[in-house]
PDB file of C-alpha atoms in Angstrom:
ATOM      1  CA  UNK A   1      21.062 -14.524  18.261  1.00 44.00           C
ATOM      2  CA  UNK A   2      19.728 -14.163  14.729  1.00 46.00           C
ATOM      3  CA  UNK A   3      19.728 -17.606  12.755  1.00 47.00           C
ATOM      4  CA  UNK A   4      21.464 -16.861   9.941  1.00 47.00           C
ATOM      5  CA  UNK A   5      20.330 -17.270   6.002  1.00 46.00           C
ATOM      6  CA  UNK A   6      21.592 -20.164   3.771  1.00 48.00           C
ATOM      7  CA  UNK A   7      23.710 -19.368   0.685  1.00 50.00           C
ATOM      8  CA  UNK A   8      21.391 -17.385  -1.991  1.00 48.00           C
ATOM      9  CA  UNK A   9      18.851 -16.804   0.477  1.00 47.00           C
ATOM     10  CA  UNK A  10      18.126 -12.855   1.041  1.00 47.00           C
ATOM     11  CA  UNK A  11      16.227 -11.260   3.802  1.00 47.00           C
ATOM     12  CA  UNK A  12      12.342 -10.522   2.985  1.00 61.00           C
ATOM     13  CA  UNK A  13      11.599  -6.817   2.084  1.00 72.00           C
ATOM     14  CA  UNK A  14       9.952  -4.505   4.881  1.00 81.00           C
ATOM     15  CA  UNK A  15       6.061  -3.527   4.683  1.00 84.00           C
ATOM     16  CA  UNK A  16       5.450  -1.553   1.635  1.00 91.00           C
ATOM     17  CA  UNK A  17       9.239  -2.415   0.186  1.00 91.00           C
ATOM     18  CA  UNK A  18       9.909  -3.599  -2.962  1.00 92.00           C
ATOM     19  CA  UNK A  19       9.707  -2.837  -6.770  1.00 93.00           C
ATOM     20  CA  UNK A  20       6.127  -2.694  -7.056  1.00 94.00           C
ATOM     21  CA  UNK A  21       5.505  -0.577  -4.309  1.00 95.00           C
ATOM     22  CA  UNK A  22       7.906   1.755  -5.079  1.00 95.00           C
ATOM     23  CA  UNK A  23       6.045   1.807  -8.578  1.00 96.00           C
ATOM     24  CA  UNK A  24       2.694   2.647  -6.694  1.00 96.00           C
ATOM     25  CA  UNK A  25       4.490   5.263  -4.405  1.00 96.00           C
ATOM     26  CA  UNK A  26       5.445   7.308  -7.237  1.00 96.00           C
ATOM     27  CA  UNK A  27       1.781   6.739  -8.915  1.00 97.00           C
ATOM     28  CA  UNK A  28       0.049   7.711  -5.163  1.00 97.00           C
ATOM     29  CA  UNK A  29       2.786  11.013  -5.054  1.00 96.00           C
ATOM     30  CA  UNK A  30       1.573  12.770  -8.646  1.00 96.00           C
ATOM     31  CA  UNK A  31      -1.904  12.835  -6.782  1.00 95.00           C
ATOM     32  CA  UNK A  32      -1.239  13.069  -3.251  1.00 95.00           C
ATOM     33  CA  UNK A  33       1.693  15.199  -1.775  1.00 94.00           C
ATOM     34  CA  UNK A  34       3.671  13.357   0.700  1.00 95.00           C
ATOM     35  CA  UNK A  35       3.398  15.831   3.139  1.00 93.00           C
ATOM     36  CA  UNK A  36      -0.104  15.489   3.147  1.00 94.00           C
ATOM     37  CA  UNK A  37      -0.121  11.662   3.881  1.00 95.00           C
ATOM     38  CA  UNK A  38      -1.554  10.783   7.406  1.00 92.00           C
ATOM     39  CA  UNK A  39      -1.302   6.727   7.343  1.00 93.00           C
ATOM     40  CA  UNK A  40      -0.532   4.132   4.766  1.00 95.00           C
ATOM     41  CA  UNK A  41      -2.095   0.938   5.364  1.00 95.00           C
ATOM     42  CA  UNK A  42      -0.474  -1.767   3.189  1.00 95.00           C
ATOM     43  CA  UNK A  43      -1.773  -4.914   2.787  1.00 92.00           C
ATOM     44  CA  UNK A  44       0.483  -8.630   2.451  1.00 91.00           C
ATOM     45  CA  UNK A  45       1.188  -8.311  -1.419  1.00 92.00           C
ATOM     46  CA  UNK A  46      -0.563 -11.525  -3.227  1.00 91.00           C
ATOM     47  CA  UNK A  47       2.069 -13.860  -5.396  1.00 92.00           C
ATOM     48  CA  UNK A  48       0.802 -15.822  -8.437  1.00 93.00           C
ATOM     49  CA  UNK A  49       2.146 -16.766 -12.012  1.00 93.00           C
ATOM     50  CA  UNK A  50       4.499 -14.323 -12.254  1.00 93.00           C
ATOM     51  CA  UNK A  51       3.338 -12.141 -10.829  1.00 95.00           C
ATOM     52  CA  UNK A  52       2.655  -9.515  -8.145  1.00 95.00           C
ATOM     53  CA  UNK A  53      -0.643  -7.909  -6.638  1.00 95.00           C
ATOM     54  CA  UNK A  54      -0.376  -4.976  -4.310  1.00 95.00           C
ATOM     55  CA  UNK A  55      -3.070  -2.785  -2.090  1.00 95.00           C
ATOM     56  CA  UNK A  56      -2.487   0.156   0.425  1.00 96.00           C
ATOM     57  CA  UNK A  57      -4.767   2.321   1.465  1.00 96.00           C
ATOM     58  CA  UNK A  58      -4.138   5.855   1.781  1.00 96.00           C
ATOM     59  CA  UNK A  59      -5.263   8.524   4.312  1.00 95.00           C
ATOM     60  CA  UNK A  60      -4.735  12.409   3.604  1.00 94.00           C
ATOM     61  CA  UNK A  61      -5.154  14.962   6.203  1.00 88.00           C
ATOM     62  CA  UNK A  62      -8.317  17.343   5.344  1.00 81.00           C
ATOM     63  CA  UNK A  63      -8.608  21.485   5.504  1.00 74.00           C
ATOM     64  CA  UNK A  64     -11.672  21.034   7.262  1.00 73.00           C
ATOM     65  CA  UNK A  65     -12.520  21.547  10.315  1.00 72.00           C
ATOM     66  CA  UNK A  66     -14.570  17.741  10.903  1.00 76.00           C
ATOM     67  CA  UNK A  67     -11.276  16.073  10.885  1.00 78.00           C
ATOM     68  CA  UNK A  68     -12.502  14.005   8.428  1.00 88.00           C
ATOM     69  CA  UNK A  69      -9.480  11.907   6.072  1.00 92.00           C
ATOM     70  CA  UNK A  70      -9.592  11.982   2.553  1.00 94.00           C
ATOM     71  CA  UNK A  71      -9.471   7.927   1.695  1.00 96.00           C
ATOM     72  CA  UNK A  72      -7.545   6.484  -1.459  1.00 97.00           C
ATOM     73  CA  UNK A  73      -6.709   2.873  -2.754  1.00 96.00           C
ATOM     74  CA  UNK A  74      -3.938   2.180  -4.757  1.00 97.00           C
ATOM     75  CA  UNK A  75      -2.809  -0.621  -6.292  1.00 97.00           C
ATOM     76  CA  UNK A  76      -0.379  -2.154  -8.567  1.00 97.00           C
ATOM     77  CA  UNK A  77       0.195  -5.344 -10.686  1.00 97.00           C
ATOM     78  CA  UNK A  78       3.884  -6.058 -11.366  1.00 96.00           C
ATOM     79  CA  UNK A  79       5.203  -8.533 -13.773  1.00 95.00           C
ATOM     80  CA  UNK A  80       7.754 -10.305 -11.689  1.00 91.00           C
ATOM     81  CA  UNK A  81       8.908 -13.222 -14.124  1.00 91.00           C
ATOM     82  CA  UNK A  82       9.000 -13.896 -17.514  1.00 91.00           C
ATOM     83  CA  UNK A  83       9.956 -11.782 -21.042  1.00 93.00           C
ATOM     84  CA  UNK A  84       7.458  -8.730 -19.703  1.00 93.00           C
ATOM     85  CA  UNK A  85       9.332  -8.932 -16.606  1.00 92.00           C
ATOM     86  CA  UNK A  86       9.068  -5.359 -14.761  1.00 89.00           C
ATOM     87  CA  UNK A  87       6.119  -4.217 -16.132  1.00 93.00           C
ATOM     88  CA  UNK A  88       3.231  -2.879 -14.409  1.00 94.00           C
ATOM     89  CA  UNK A  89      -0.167  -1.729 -13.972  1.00 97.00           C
ATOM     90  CA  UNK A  90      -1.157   1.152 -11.212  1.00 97.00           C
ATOM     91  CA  UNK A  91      -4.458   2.547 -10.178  1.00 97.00           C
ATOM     92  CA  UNK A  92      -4.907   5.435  -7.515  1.00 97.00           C
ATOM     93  CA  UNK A  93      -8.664   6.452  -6.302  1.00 97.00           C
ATOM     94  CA  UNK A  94     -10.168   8.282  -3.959  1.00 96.00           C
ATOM     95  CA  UNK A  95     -12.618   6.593  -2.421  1.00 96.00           C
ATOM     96  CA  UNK A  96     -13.817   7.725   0.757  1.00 93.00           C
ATOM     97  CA  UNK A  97     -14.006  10.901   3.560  1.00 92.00           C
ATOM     98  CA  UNK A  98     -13.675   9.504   6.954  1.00 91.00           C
ATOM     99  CA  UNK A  99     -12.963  10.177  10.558  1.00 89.00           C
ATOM    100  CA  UNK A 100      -9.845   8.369  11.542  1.00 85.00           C
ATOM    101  CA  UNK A 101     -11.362   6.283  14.124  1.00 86.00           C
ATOM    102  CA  UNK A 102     -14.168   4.509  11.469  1.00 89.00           C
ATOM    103  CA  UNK A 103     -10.846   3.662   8.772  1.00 87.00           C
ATOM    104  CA  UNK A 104      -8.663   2.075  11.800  1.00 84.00           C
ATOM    105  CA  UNK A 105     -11.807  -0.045  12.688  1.00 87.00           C
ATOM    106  CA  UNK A 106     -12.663  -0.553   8.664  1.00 87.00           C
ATOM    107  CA  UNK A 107      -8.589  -1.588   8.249  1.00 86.00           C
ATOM    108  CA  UNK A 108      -8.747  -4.221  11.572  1.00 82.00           C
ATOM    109  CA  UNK A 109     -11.975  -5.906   9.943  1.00 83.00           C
ATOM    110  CA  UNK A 110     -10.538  -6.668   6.588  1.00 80.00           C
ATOM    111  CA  UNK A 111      -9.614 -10.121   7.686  1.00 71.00           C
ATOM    112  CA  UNK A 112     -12.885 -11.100   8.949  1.00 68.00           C
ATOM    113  CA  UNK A 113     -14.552 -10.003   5.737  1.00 62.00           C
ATOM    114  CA  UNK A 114     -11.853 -10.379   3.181  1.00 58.00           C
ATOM    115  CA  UNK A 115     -10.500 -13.438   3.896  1.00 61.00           C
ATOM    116  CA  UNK A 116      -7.221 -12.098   4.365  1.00 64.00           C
ATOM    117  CA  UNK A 117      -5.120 -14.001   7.224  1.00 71.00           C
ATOM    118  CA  UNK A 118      -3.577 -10.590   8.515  1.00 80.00           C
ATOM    119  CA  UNK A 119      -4.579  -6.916   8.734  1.00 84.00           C
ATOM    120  CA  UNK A 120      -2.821  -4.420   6.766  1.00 91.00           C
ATOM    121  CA  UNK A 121       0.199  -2.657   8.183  1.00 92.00           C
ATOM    122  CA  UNK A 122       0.006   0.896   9.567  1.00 92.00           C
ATOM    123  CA  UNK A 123       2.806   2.569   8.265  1.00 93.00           C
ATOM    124  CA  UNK A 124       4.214   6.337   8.102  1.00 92.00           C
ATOM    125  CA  UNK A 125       4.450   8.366   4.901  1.00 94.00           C
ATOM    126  CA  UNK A 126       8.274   7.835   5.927  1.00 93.00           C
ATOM    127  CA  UNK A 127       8.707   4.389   4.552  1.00 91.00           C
ATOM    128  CA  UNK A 128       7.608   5.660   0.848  1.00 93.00           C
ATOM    129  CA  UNK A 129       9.202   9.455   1.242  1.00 93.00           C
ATOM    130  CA  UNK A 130      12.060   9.374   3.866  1.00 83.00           C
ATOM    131  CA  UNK A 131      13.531  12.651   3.394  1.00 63.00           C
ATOM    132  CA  UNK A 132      10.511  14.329   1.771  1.00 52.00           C
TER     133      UNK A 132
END
């Protein structure tokens, strides 16, 4: 049996929910078609005087034949309180060509070396583009 929330209390957003990340969605689509997305690795967003930092990492199937992935980062700042409330700040790169297996080890060591307390989530290009 699920425990059940007080009065004002809401449920906490999915992975890779929320305003900001649908912000950085849109910003990763006008350079990466969704069709095209192998993995999105999204990382816990970070909370702090109003406001919001968020990271994913991208992966993007490749025409060649190395089965290499084409690597972006993307991340957004989003103005969660106060009178600029809702604006943001997005940035999408390419970074990287790598084999699949080297970016799932890369993504698991994060929190050894970034000092994060949890890896990034593995998610599907579903949870930005359901019905793309």
């Amino acid at each position: 049996m699920a425990a059940s929330l007080g009065p004002g209390a809401f449920s906490p957003l999915a992975p890779g929910q929320g305003p900001g990340w649908a912000k950085l969605a849109a910003a990763v689509e006008a350079q990466v078609p969704p069709a095209e997305i192998e993995t999105i690795y999204v990382f816990q967003p970070i909370k702090r005087q109003g406001r919001e930092w968020g990271t994913a990492v991208i992966t993007r199937k490749s025409v060649g034949p190395e089965g290499r992935l084409r690597v972006y980062t993307a991340k957004y700042m989003l103005v969660v309180r106060g009178k600029e409330r809702g604006q943001s700040k997005i940035e999408v790169e390419e970074v990287a060509l790598s084999p699949a297996e080297v970016l799932a080890k890369v993504m698991e060591a994060t929190v050894d070396r970034g000092g994060d307390t949890e890896p990034p989530v593995e998610l599907g290009p579903a949870v930005w583009y359901e019905g793309r």
